[in-house]
Tab-separated table of C-alpha atoms in Angstrom:
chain	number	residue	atom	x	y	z
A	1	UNK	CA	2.303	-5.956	-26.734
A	2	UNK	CA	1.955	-3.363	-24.541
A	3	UNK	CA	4.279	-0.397	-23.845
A	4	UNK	CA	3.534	1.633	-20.869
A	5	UNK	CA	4.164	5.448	-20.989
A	6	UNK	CA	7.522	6.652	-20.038
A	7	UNK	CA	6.402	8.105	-16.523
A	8	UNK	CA	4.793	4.692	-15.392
A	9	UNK	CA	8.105	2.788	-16.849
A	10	UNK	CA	9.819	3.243	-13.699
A	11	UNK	CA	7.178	1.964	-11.430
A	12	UNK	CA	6.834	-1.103	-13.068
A	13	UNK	CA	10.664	-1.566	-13.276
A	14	UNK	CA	11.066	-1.200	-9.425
A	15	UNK	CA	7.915	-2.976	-8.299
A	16	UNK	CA	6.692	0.423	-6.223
A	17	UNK	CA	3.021	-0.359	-6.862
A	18	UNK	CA	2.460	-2.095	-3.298
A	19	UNK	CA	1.566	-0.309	-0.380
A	20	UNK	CA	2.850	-0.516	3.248
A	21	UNK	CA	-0.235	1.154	4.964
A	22	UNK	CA	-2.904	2.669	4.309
A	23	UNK	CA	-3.583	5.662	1.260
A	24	UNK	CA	-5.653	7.631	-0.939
A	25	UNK	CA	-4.801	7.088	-4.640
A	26	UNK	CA	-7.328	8.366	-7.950
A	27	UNK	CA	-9.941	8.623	-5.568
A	28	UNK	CA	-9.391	5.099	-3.984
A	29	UNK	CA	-8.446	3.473	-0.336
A	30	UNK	CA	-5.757	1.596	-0.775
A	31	UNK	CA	-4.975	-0.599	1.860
A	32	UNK	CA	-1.559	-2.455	1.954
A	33	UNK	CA	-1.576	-6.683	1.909
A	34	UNK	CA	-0.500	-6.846	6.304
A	35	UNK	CA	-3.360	-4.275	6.813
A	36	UNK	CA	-5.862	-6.616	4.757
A	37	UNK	CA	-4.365	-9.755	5.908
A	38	UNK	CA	-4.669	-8.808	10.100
A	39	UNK	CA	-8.167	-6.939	9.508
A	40	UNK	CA	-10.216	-8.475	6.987
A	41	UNK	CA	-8.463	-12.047	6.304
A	42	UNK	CA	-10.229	-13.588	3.415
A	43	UNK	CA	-12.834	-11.335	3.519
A	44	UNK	CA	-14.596	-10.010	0.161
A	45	UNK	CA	-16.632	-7.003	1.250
A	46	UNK	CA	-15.836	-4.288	4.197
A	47	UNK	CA	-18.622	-2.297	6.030
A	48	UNK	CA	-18.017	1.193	5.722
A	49	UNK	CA	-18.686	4.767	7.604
A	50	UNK	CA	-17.991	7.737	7.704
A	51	UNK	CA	-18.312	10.499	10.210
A	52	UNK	CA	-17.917	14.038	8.793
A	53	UNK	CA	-18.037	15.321	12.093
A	54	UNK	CA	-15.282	13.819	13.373
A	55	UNK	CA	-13.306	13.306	9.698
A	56	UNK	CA	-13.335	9.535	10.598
A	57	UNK	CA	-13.465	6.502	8.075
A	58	UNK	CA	-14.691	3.339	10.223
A	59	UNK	CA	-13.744	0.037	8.047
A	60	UNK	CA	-14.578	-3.800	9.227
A	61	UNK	CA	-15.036	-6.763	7.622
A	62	UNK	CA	-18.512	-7.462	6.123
A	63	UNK	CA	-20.692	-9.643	8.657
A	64	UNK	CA	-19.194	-7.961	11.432
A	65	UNK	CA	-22.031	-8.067	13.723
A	66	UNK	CA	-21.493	-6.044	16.565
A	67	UNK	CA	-19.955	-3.156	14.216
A	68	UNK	CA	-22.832	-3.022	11.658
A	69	UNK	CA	-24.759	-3.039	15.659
A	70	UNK	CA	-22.961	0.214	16.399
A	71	UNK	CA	-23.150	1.857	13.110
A	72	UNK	CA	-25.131	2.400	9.621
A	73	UNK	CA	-22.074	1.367	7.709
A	74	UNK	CA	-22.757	0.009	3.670
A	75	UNK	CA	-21.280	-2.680	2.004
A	76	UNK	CA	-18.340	-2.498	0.184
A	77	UNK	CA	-16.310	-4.671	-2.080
A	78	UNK	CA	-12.740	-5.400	-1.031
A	79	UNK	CA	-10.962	-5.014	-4.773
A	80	UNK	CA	-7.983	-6.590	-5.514
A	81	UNK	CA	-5.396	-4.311	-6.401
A	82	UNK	CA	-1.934	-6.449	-6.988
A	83	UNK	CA	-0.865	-9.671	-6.586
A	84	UNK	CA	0.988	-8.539	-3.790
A	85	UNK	CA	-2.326	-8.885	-1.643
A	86	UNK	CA	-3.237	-5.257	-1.528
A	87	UNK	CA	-6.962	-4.041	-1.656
A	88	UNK	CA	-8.677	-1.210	-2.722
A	89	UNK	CA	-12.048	0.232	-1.949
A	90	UNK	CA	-14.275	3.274	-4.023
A	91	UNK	CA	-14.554	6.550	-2.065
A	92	UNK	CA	-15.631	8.828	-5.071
A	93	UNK	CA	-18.650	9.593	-3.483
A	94	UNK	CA	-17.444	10.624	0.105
A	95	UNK	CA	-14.697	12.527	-1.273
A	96	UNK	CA	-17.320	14.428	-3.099
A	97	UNK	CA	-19.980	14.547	-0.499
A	98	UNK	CA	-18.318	15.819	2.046
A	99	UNK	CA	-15.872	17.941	-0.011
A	100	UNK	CA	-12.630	15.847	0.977
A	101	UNK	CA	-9.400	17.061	-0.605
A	102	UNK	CA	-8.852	14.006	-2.585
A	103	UNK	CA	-5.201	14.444	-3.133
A	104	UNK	CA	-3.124	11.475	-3.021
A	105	UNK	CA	-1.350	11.022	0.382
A	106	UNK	CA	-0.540	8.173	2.906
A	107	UNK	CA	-3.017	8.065	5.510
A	108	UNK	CA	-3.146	7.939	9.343
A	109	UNK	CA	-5.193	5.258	11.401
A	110	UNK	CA	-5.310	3.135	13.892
């Protein structure tokens, strides 16, 4: 059995794990099930890029010709995060890199 601690009890009560957009979380995109669903369909992997110049995080799905074309992006893995349909991707090493404030927050884009 598990018991979760008293501050996560609520959470799980409520169901407020999903995501509507798009956020940062323990160092993690976390992109909501519409988002994934319109953008990356059944997708696995995402290319990925970012420009520190600009402070902008360029995401497509993986195979994405013209985009991979356009940029050096890497490959990414798409996890699952729910069963809700929400994804998450690793940004650890951005966040550090480039000395990102990796607080958690809801995130703008387009």
């Amino acid at each position: 059995m598990f018991i979760p601690p008293q501050t996560l009890k609520s959470n799980f009560a409520s169901g407020d794990s999903s995501c509507e957009g798009i956020k940062l979380q323990s160092g993690h995109l976390i992109i909501g099930a519409a988002v994934v669903a319109d953008i990356f369909g059944e997708a696995l992997n995402a290319n990925l890029v970012y420009y520190p110049e600009r402070h902008t995080l360029l995401l497509a799905p993986y195979g994405d010709e013209l985009f991979t074309q356009l940029h050096k992006a890497k490959k990414c893995m798409l996890k699952g995060k729910n069963a809700k349909g929400d994804k998450s991707i690793a940004l650890q090493g951005i966040l550090i890199d480039h000395q990102i404030d990796a607080e958690e927050r809801s995130l703008e884009y387009t």
